[in-house]
XYZ file of C-alpha atoms in Angstrom:
663
model
C 0.000 0.000 0.000
C 2.873 2.321 0.908
C 4.455 1.630 -2.493
C 1.265 2.550 -4.268
C 1.010 5.839 -2.343
C 4.609 6.696 -3.170
C 3.893 5.925 -6.818
C 0.897 8.221 -6.710
C 2.962 11.009 -5.150
C 5.639 10.651 -7.828
C 3.031 10.610 -10.575
C 1.331 13.692 -9.103
C 4.642 15.539 -8.757
C 5.635 14.714 -12.329
C 2.205 15.792 -13.567
C 2.391 19.119 -11.745
C 5.895 19.702 -13.056
C 4.803 19.107 -16.657
C 1.911 21.490 -16.188
C 4.136 24.142 -14.601
C 7.006 24.053 -17.103
C 4.990 25.521 -20.066
C 3.717 28.261 -17.741
C 7.266 29.025 -16.536
C 8.471 29.043 -20.139
C 5.712 31.464 -21.091
C 6.502 33.731 -18.136
C 10.186 33.681 -19.028
C 9.432 34.607 -22.623
C 7.033 37.302 -21.472
C 9.578 38.765 -19.059
C 12.279 38.513 -21.698
C 10.191 40.612 -24.048
C 10.582 43.658 -21.819
C 13.561 45.962 -21.572
C 13.796 48.745 -18.986
C 10.104 48.298 -18.260
C 9.100 48.800 -21.933
C 7.841 46.033 -24.225
C 10.244 44.903 -26.934
C 7.966 43.806 -29.774
C 8.898 41.105 -32.238
C 6.381 42.425 -34.778
C 7.782 43.615 -38.127
C 5.647 46.731 -37.737
C 7.076 47.659 -34.363
C 10.676 46.418 -34.086
C 12.724 49.417 -35.078
C 16.208 49.584 -33.465
C 17.333 53.147 -32.796
C 21.075 52.568 -33.084
C 23.717 49.932 -33.896
C 24.325 49.563 -30.158
C 20.639 48.908 -29.572
C 20.546 46.392 -32.421
C 23.618 44.548 -31.094
C 22.207 44.443 -27.574
C 18.889 43.223 -28.907
C 20.615 40.506 -30.929
C 22.564 39.292 -27.872
C 19.383 39.345 -25.830
C 17.526 37.274 -28.427
C 20.367 34.769 -28.764
C 20.597 34.360 -25.003
C 16.850 33.961 -24.738
C 16.797 31.450 -27.570
C 19.455 29.305 -25.856
C 17.476 29.390 -22.619
C 14.247 28.446 -24.409
C 15.979 25.449 -26.012
C 17.216 24.360 -22.564
C 13.717 24.677 -21.100
C 12.223 22.750 -24.027
C 14.750 19.936 -23.513
C 13.921 19.815 -19.800
C 10.257 19.743 -20.727
C 10.747 16.773 -23.065
C 12.726 14.899 -20.384
C 9.954 15.431 -17.848
C 7.354 14.210 -20.321
C 9.383 11.051 -20.887
C 9.562 10.613 -17.108
C 5.817 11.068 -16.870
C 5.241 8.501 -19.624
C 7.391 5.975 -17.747
C 5.547 6.740 -14.520
C 2.245 6.098 -16.291
C 3.602 2.834 -17.656
C 4.539 1.665 -14.132
C 1.264 2.779 -12.546
C -1.099 -0.002 -11.386
C -3.593 -1.047 -14.017
C -6.593 0.186 -12.043
C -5.042 3.682 -11.786
C -4.225 4.198 -15.455
C -7.625 5.473 -16.382
C -9.934 4.313 -19.135
C -7.897 3.035 -22.094
C -10.777 1.751 -24.178
C -11.117 2.431 -27.892
C -13.004 5.685 -27.473
C -10.538 7.473 -25.230
C -7.143 5.968 -25.974
C -4.414 8.095 -27.514
C -4.866 6.597 -30.960
C -8.662 6.607 -30.984
C -9.731 9.412 -28.655
C -8.315 12.036 -26.365
C -5.522 10.427 -24.361
C -2.540 12.445 -23.158
C -2.424 15.490 -25.413
C 0.922 16.598 -23.959
C 2.577 13.509 -25.415
C 1.291 14.372 -28.858
C 2.451 17.972 -28.505
C 5.934 16.660 -27.772
C 5.734 14.475 -30.856
C 6.055 11.242 -28.876
C 4.669 8.186 -30.613
C 1.472 7.113 -28.895
C 1.017 3.515 -27.883
C 2.768 1.286 -25.380
C 5.654 2.482 -23.219
C 8.279 0.629 -25.266
C 7.952 3.311 -27.947
C 8.819 6.184 -25.582
C 12.329 6.424 -26.946
C 11.027 7.443 -30.375
C 10.440 11.169 -30.637
C 9.415 12.256 -34.131
C 9.340 15.999 -33.629
C 8.902 18.842 -36.105
C 12.063 20.863 -36.604
C 11.876 24.369 -35.182
C 11.893 26.204 -38.518
C 10.576 23.384 -40.706
C 8.002 24.589 -43.233
C 4.553 23.031 -42.951
C 2.639 22.662 -46.217
C -1.145 23.048 -46.303
C -3.373 22.531 -49.354
C -6.916 23.949 -49.550
C -9.458 23.921 -52.371
C -11.102 27.347 -52.310
C -13.504 28.655 -54.959
C -15.968 31.547 -54.980
C -16.896 34.357 -52.603
C -18.181 32.233 -49.722
C -15.128 29.971 -49.668
C -12.805 33.003 -49.711
C -14.446 34.201 -46.497
C -14.437 30.795 -44.801
C -10.809 30.105 -45.599
C -9.693 33.328 -43.886
C -11.203 32.154 -40.595
C -9.405 28.824 -41.020
C -6.108 30.552 -41.819
C -6.411 32.867 -38.808
C -6.965 29.901 -36.478
C -3.865 28.189 -37.923
C -1.726 31.338 -37.690
C -2.838 32.028 -34.141
C -1.409 28.746 -32.823
C 1.469 28.115 -35.224
C 5.168 28.262 -34.366
C 6.514 27.165 -37.758
C 6.750 28.718 -41.223
C 3.713 27.899 -43.358
C 3.289 27.363 -47.082
C -0.324 27.473 -48.260
C -1.183 25.827 -51.586
C -4.571 27.221 -52.650
C -6.449 25.538 -55.490
C -8.657 28.491 -56.395
C -10.850 29.831 -59.165
C -10.177 33.303 -60.594
C -12.517 35.006 -58.100
C -10.992 33.478 -54.980
C -7.464 33.981 -56.280
C -8.040 37.705 -56.874
C -9.547 38.131 -53.406
C -7.008 36.054 -51.501
C -3.914 37.226 -53.398
C -4.767 40.808 -52.433
C -5.505 39.775 -48.867
C -2.197 37.972 -48.328
C -0.184 40.684 -50.112
C -1.613 43.395 -47.872
C -1.643 41.192 -44.789
C 2.155 40.718 -44.912
C 2.342 37.926 -42.338
C 5.979 36.867 -41.789
C 7.054 33.294 -42.590
C 3.971 32.625 -44.718
C 4.111 31.765 -48.410
C 1.062 31.365 -50.647
C 0.898 29.722 -54.071
C -2.206 29.510 -56.250
C -3.214 26.745 -58.655
C -5.880 27.406 -61.267
C -8.946 25.352 -60.356
C -10.596 26.115 -63.698
C -7.790 24.289 -65.492
C -8.439 21.221 -63.342
C -12.149 20.955 -64.075
C -11.617 18.627 -67.007
C -9.842 16.169 -64.686
C -12.996 15.573 -62.610
C -15.932 16.981 -64.620
C -16.758 13.483 -65.911
C -17.792 12.447 -62.367
C -21.488 13.173 -61.592
C -21.678 14.706 -58.098
C -24.719 15.529 -55.942
C -22.772 17.215 -53.135
C -23.300 20.950 -52.498
C -19.580 21.589 -53.040
C -20.057 20.897 -56.754
C -17.147 20.183 -59.048
C -14.646 21.774 -56.641
C -15.489 19.097 -54.080
C -13.719 16.543 -56.292
C -10.418 18.363 -56.767
C -8.584 16.833 -53.812
C -8.370 13.708 -55.962
C -5.900 15.378 -58.337
C -3.545 16.983 -55.798
C -0.724 14.561 -56.620
C -0.844 15.885 -60.176
C -1.497 19.540 -59.266
C 1.007 20.248 -56.507
C 4.771 20.573 -57.224
C 6.512 17.299 -58.043
C 9.137 17.922 -55.350
C 6.547 18.358 -52.589
C 6.636 15.159 -50.548
C 3.841 15.655 -48.008
C 0.942 18.001 -47.364
C -1.951 18.542 -44.966
C -5.220 18.934 -46.883
C -8.056 20.881 -45.240
C -11.639 21.819 -46.001
C -12.454 25.523 -45.696
C -14.967 24.912 -42.877
C -12.237 23.848 -40.422
C -11.178 25.629 -37.211
C -7.897 24.770 -35.480
C -7.651 24.761 -31.689
C -3.983 23.754 -31.528
C -0.639 24.121 -33.301
C -0.815 22.541 -36.752
C 2.750 21.264 -36.199
C 1.256 18.579 -33.938
C -0.649 17.214 -36.917
C 2.402 17.530 -39.178
C 4.357 15.391 -36.680
C 1.921 12.510 -37.213
C 3.522 11.871 -40.631
C 6.402 10.253 -38.708
C 4.021 7.528 -37.518
C 3.189 6.272 -41.013
C 4.526 2.783 -41.651
C 4.786 0.455 -44.621
C 2.445 1.508 -47.419
C 0.413 3.974 -45.350
C 0.034 7.130 -47.449
C -3.261 8.635 -46.208
C -3.929 9.964 -42.709
C -7.681 10.161 -42.068
C -10.186 10.310 -39.214
C -13.002 7.769 -39.130
C -16.342 9.139 -40.281
C -18.448 10.039 -37.243
C -21.876 9.667 -38.855
C -23.683 6.476 -39.876
C -23.666 7.481 -43.538
C -21.545 4.624 -44.851
C -23.342 2.055 -42.670
C -26.372 2.575 -44.916
C -28.964 2.696 -42.136
C -30.035 6.343 -42.178
C -33.253 5.751 -44.110
C -35.001 3.112 -46.127
C -33.208 2.164 -49.353
C -30.196 4.308 -48.366
C -27.338 3.054 -50.548
C -23.958 4.708 -49.906
C -20.693 4.132 -51.736
C -18.575 1.213 -50.491
C -16.438 1.990 -47.434
C -14.419 0.212 -44.806
C -16.671 0.073 -41.745
C -17.858 3.591 -40.936
C -15.606 4.978 -43.660
C -13.358 8.025 -43.396
C -13.999 11.768 -43.491
C -11.849 13.775 -45.914
C -12.150 17.194 -44.232
C -8.636 16.649 -42.840
C -6.147 14.516 -44.805
C -2.462 13.815 -44.453
C -1.093 12.994 -47.921
C 2.298 11.391 -48.578
C 2.499 12.721 -52.111
C 5.769 11.081 -53.145
C 4.569 7.576 -52.256
C 1.123 8.180 -53.763
C 2.730 9.114 -57.058
C 4.847 5.952 -57.009
C 1.694 3.915 -56.383
C 0.101 5.519 -59.463
C -2.659 7.164 -57.416
C -4.164 8.836 -60.501
C -4.803 5.498 -62.156
C -5.967 3.908 -58.898
C -8.747 6.374 -58.098
C -9.892 6.742 -61.709
C -10.359 2.995 -62.204
C -12.201 2.748 -58.889
C -14.494 5.681 -59.731
C -15.301 4.320 -63.179
C -16.160 0.911 -61.745
C -18.389 2.213 -58.944
C -20.173 4.788 -61.106
C -21.535 1.963 -63.239
C -23.809 1.105 -60.327
C -23.930 4.264 -58.205
C -24.499 6.743 -61.080
C -23.118 9.694 -59.047
C -21.222 10.599 -55.881
C -23.156 11.907 -52.882
C -20.207 13.148 -50.806
C -17.866 14.210 -53.628
C -14.195 13.140 -53.226
C -14.964 11.384 -49.923
C -16.943 8.657 -51.691
C -14.102 7.904 -54.072
C -11.415 7.982 -51.375
C -13.461 5.473 -49.359
C -14.058 3.197 -52.329
C -10.293 3.070 -52.956
C -9.601 2.399 -49.272
C -12.194 -0.390 -49.224
C -10.075 -2.204 -51.800
C -6.725 -1.127 -50.289
C -7.097 -0.728 -46.493
C -3.316 -0.775 -46.028
C -3.162 2.786 -47.465
C -4.641 4.397 -44.337
C -3.149 5.544 -41.071
C -6.180 6.220 -38.855
C -5.864 9.571 -37.083
C -7.291 10.054 -33.577
C -10.761 11.483 -33.993
C -9.975 14.745 -32.178
C -8.135 15.778 -35.373
C -11.492 16.070 -37.139
C -14.420 16.559 -34.753
C -17.323 16.496 -37.189
C -20.254 18.690 -36.208
C -22.918 17.526 -38.608
C -26.140 16.294 -36.985
C -26.385 12.713 -35.687
C -22.646 12.080 -35.333
C -20.553 10.326 -32.684
C -18.324 13.404 -32.343
C -18.979 13.664 -28.587
C -17.146 10.365 -28.126
C -13.933 12.022 -29.391
C -13.319 13.948 -26.201
C -14.048 13.866 -22.487
C -13.654 17.619 -22.257
C -13.834 20.252 -24.993
C -10.246 21.270 -24.212
C -9.098 17.897 -25.601
C -10.159 18.556 -29.178
C -7.773 19.908 -31.789
C -9.753 20.467 -35.007
C -13.414 21.418 -35.372
C -15.100 20.603 -38.669
C -18.395 22.336 -39.510
C -19.226 19.706 -42.110
C -22.980 20.141 -42.128
C -24.714 22.301 -44.751
C -26.290 23.994 -41.715
C -22.804 24.923 -40.421
C -23.153 26.840 -37.112
C -26.773 25.723 -36.641
C -25.952 22.068 -35.971
C -27.144 20.272 -32.832
C -24.478 19.378 -30.288
C -24.430 19.758 -26.525
C -21.190 21.747 -26.785
C -22.186 23.703 -29.865
C -22.058 27.039 -28.013
C -18.409 26.445 -27.140
C -17.611 25.446 -30.712
C -19.538 28.384 -32.130
C -17.801 30.869 -29.835
C -14.400 29.470 -30.785
C -15.251 29.845 -34.457
C -16.615 33.375 -33.994
C -13.488 34.350 -32.062
C -11.364 33.698 -35.146
C -13.997 35.060 -37.532
C -13.857 38.429 -35.750
C -10.175 38.294 -34.787
C -8.096 41.217 -36.064
C -5.785 39.519 -38.545
C -3.282 42.367 -38.254
C -2.408 41.036 -34.793
C -0.974 37.944 -36.481
C 1.824 39.936 -38.151
C 4.375 38.661 -35.688
C 7.787 37.245 -36.468
C 8.406 33.638 -35.480
C 10.859 33.511 -32.617
C 14.193 32.192 -33.875
C 12.931 31.655 -37.449
C 13.865 34.652 -39.621
C 11.508 35.070 -42.551
C 12.505 35.818 -46.127
C 13.153 39.459 -46.943
C 10.090 41.251 -48.300
C 10.553 44.504 -50.230
C 7.276 46.013 -49.049
C 7.970 45.091 -45.455
C 11.514 46.455 -45.649
C 10.289 49.771 -47.083
C 7.714 49.947 -44.335
C 10.376 49.325 -41.713
C 12.541 52.074 -43.193
C 9.697 54.586 -43.093
C 8.775 53.641 -39.552
C 12.380 53.814 -38.365
C 12.509 57.467 -39.444
C 9.712 58.361 -37.033
C 10.394 59.551 -33.511
C 8.861 57.065 -31.096
C 9.041 59.666 -28.317
C 6.666 61.913 -30.268
C 3.374 62.025 -28.350
C 1.584 61.752 -31.699
C 3.673 58.768 -32.843
C 0.656 56.451 -33.182
C -1.043 58.917 -35.560
C 2.063 59.338 -37.704
C 2.682 55.595 -37.755
C -0.761 54.966 -39.215
C 0.183 56.879 -42.381
C 2.576 54.065 -43.303
C 0.676 51.087 -41.941
C -0.565 48.766 -44.676
C -4.004 47.510 -43.722
C -5.040 44.083 -44.941
C -7.642 44.299 -47.671
C -10.363 41.724 -48.325
C -11.795 42.480 -51.754
C -15.427 41.775 -52.563
C -16.286 40.436 -49.115
C -19.815 40.060 -50.411
C -20.859 38.459 -53.668
C -19.791 40.728 -56.498
C -20.072 40.464 -60.271
C -18.613 43.456 -62.062
C -19.072 44.277 -65.726
C -17.830 47.745 -66.760
C -20.464 49.992 -68.328
C -19.897 50.584 -72.024
C -20.365 54.368 -71.630
C -17.885 54.583 -68.727
C -20.543 55.710 -66.230
C -20.300 52.846 -63.741
C -20.392 53.719 -60.027
C -18.705 52.103 -57.031
C -21.148 51.764 -54.159
C -19.517 52.818 -50.879
C -22.644 53.716 -48.905
C -26.384 53.197 -49.081
C -27.125 54.674 -52.480
C -30.064 54.072 -54.791
C -28.735 53.045 -58.199
C -31.743 54.295 -60.190
C -30.628 57.961 -59.894
C -27.913 58.154 -62.870
C -27.213 61.878 -62.554
C -23.864 60.450 -63.576
C -24.842 60.893 -67.223
C -26.771 64.156 -66.858
C -23.917 65.943 -65.091
C -21.227 64.482 -67.352
C -19.306 63.171 -64.369
C -16.969 61.112 -66.558
C -15.289 64.105 -68.180
C -15.734 66.963 -65.676
C -14.546 67.684 -62.159
C -17.746 67.367 -60.171
C -18.447 66.044 -56.698
C -22.094 65.055 -56.419
C -23.358 65.584 -52.869
C -25.842 63.079 -51.467
C -27.809 64.948 -48.735
C -27.501 63.107 -45.424
C -30.155 62.628 -42.777
C -30.255 60.610 -39.564
C -32.661 58.886 -37.228
C -32.347 58.183 -33.525
C -34.445 55.025 -33.911
C -32.812 51.624 -34.265
C -35.714 50.394 -36.394
C -36.864 52.491 -39.315
C -38.938 51.952 -42.415
C -36.710 53.520 -45.061
C -38.553 56.245 -47.046
C -39.217 55.159 -50.625
C -39.446 58.681 -52.045
C -38.379 62.256 -51.365
C -41.947 63.166 -50.444
C -42.050 60.398 -47.832
C -38.687 61.517 -46.449
C -39.873 65.137 -46.124
C -42.952 63.941 -44.268
C -40.786 61.981 -41.818
C -38.557 65.057 -41.450
C -41.573 67.206 -40.530
C -42.838 64.590 -38.067
C -39.497 64.445 -36.264
C -38.735 60.851 -37.273
C -35.730 62.081 -39.272
C -33.307 64.983 -38.828
C -30.689 66.606 -41.012
C -27.389 64.877 -40.308
C -25.742 65.911 -37.039
C -27.781 69.133 -36.792
C -27.736 68.907 -32.969
C -24.019 68.043 -32.656
C -22.018 69.380 -35.620
C -24.155 71.648 -37.799
C -21.198 73.015 -39.766
C -20.371 69.606 -41.192
C -23.385 69.564 -43.553
C -24.853 73.077 -43.391
C -23.497 74.143 -46.838
C -25.710 71.439 -48.423
C -28.535 73.961 -47.874
C -31.309 71.589 -46.790
C -33.930 74.353 -47.052
C -33.226 74.674 -50.771
C -33.088 70.899 -51.206
C -36.694 70.520 -49.974
C -38.067 72.185 -53.117
C -35.227 71.540 -55.585
C -36.041 69.556 -58.708
C -32.715 70.010 -60.476
C -29.101 69.726 -59.219
C -27.729 72.920 -57.687
C -24.236 74.124 -56.878
C -22.958 74.998 -53.389
C -19.677 76.527 -52.223
C -17.064 75.088 -49.925
C -17.107 76.269 -46.312
C -14.887 75.464 -43.335
C -15.478 71.999 -41.787
C -17.713 70.910 -44.713
C -17.781 67.081 -44.850
C -20.626 65.826 -47.077
C -20.930 62.354 -48.604
C -20.010 62.635 -52.272
C -19.944 60.657 -55.501
C -16.758 61.406 -57.455
C -14.661 59.965 -60.252
C -12.272 57.154 -59.487
C -9.248 59.376 -60.213
C -10.136 61.895 -57.488
C -7.623 62.689 -54.690
C -7.301 59.974 -52.072
C -8.034 60.478 -48.401
C -5.061 61.799 -46.449
C -3.748 58.871 -44.426
C -2.626 60.918 -41.450
C -6.261 61.270 -40.342
C -7.186 57.886 -38.899
C -9.611 57.120 -36.129
C -11.919 60.043 -35.444
C -11.761 63.520 -36.878
C -11.034 65.437 -40.061
C -10.724 62.618 -42.593
C -13.721 63.727 -44.692
C -13.066 67.406 -43.968
C -9.530 67.159 -45.362
C -10.738 65.234 -48.422
C -13.409 67.802 -49.311
C -10.844 70.587 -48.853
C -8.507 68.808 -51.298
C -11.336 68.437 -53.832
C -12.094 72.152 -53.573
C -8.409 73.023 -53.989
C -8.404 71.002 -57.213
C -11.425 73.022 -58.409
C -14.091 70.331 -58.158
C -17.647 71.682 -58.327
C -19.941 70.642 -55.474
C -23.337 69.699 -56.921
C -26.229 68.690 -54.630
C -28.455 65.934 -56.048
C -32.146 66.920 -55.665
C -33.701 63.449 -55.438
C -30.962 61.372 -53.795
C -30.552 60.964 -50.055
C -28.980 58.751 -47.409
C -29.878 58.048 -43.789
C -27.451 57.422 -40.941
C -28.620 54.787 -38.463
C -27.687 54.924 -34.756
C -24.887 52.714 -33.463
C -22.628 52.393 -30.438
C -19.857 55.025 -30.186
C -16.599 53.962 -31.782
C -13.461 53.417 -29.724
C -11.800 56.399 -31.414
C -14.557 58.913 -30.753
C -14.447 57.830 -27.116
C -10.722 58.571 -27.070
C -11.336 61.944 -28.753
C -13.840 62.918 -26.095
C -11.875 61.687 -23.081
C -8.208 62.051 -24.061
C -6.768 65.559 -24.193
C -3.575 64.344 -25.919
C -5.686 62.800 -28.691
C -7.276 66.190 -29.382
C -3.889 67.953 -29.246
C -2.455 65.485 -31.793
C -5.435 65.951 -34.097
C -4.948 69.732 -33.978
C -1.235 69.279 -34.795
C -2.067 67.077 -37.777
C -4.612 69.622 -39.041
C -1.966 72.362 -38.956
C 0.528 70.149 -40.787
C -2.084 69.316 -43.428
C -2.865 73.006 -43.996
C 0.847 73.754 -44.376
C 1.097 70.972 -46.965
C -1.903 72.462 -48.774
C -0.159 75.855 -48.874
C 2.953 74.286 -50.389
C 0.928 72.405 -53.020
C -1.584 75.086 -54.006
C 0.162 78.319 -53.057
C -1.884 81.524 -52.804
C -5.183 79.710 -53.532
C -4.831 77.756 -50.277
C -4.848 80.892 -48.094
C -8.648 80.820 -47.939
C -8.504 77.561 -45.963
C -6.316 79.144 -43.279
C -8.545 82.221 -43.173
C -11.716 80.164 -42.938
C -10.207 78.030 -40.164
C -9.235 81.099 -38.155
C -12.695 82.631 -38.537
C -14.611 79.473 -37.651
């Protein structure tokens, strides 16, 4: 009995040590990221050494810290090995439930062992430690086509980037729409140690278009079958993901599983968690052939080099042709064909623990993959209903997904510790511009924003653009009725005109939008609507002359006045907004001033209007109201802008200074 108690104490001590070491490591890293009480950022947007001495000191600090981290990691691995041995020696009745559902290979198990890259199984394998090298590049392939997929894949990518500690290389099989959207996003995102290559999905259609498919993913749902042919010939292995995946752990843990493949195993897959392939969901349900419950292809580990040697292309094509003679079409796209091949060749598969693909479609066994939600590693929203599926932990899963959906991707622009990324011209230019700024300037954050490149997600909503033949097309940037084409009447294409859309507001959160000018005027008289900001900032829209607009039937011209900031429709080649004005204050004012300086005419549209709806105050307007330094910096920027205007436009710009002084 005494021996058992001692064993328990040792096991408990080892367990506590393993739990404490990551926390100590994190605290050490956190403390090491401060110098003289100030944070030393590793972000490419913030790490600007002030002098060679500072750079040298920083380099020594990083090297010293890196050595210490490696020592701590080695100690951590040794303690995990000790813990594994302690578990192996523990009495059988104290080892916990090692049945099929919860064992390391089939369920949750000891997630720390997997993080360390230790081969799961019996204790005799503890000496094998297939780990991922610190700066080893992890390759990820994703089929992504259309507007919806381009949104979903960003949430997936953010969840991967959030946890990752290795360089990543994304291989995106995309149509022209998704490629345009995502290429712009990644170029402006500028995340270090991330490379993205695109492969034209439209050119691959002929490879799979002969396969009838009932799945909602359409023809793109079959393109994983041709990855061995599509991806570079020198790429040996890749993780393949659906776009509706969310990672809850470092993807390097999954990459490490490749080391466990043996013999002819070339596919890493999680067992399907629904009864689909058992054929008992409804009367006369006839699925494609599969091994037992079959496998889900939302997460796949592919050993590309071995698959090519096995003539994978020929293998899956012959299987598909044979099965289609009786099945007529696929129901689950590539998954049906993968399973039919595996049915004939079960030796191809290494079965992944099911927490690597927790499938959240209705009526699945996903809850058997984990004892606690913290055990899971990959969430797969593989139901057409997506976030509306039924699961007792669905709120947790939904909140995790929404966290990454709403996460500011700019926060992921951090350098990998100890893994220098390839030089990027845009990033280097940005660093040079930022290094020329004075960080002690109280308005540093404002000045820094002028050079910050914000990530851009084009066409976030469905968009089909066909240029107008008469060159009168309009870009919609606010609520604007498209049946008013004053664009032609006022010859906007060949003249310098800024068409003013009169702005109104309501204090009600629910409003029936007026369908005509007459209805709007009635609501204005009843007090349901007001002229925009009349009770807070009258000068901003007063020159629109709302009294004249009430009876106007034709466009009329108004003159610029100080602090004028209307909403306008202008040509694409108009002056851009001045980037020094970010947050709250003077962005529209400065733009309208620039338009006036370039002799644009301000024309009020008589039958167009827009309505501002109430919303919570922005973070920046709160700072403007409560922070005196914020207001001082804004005043400084205004003065600098007016000086720049004087240099650009000379004597003509004096009226702006005069108007400002008189206002």
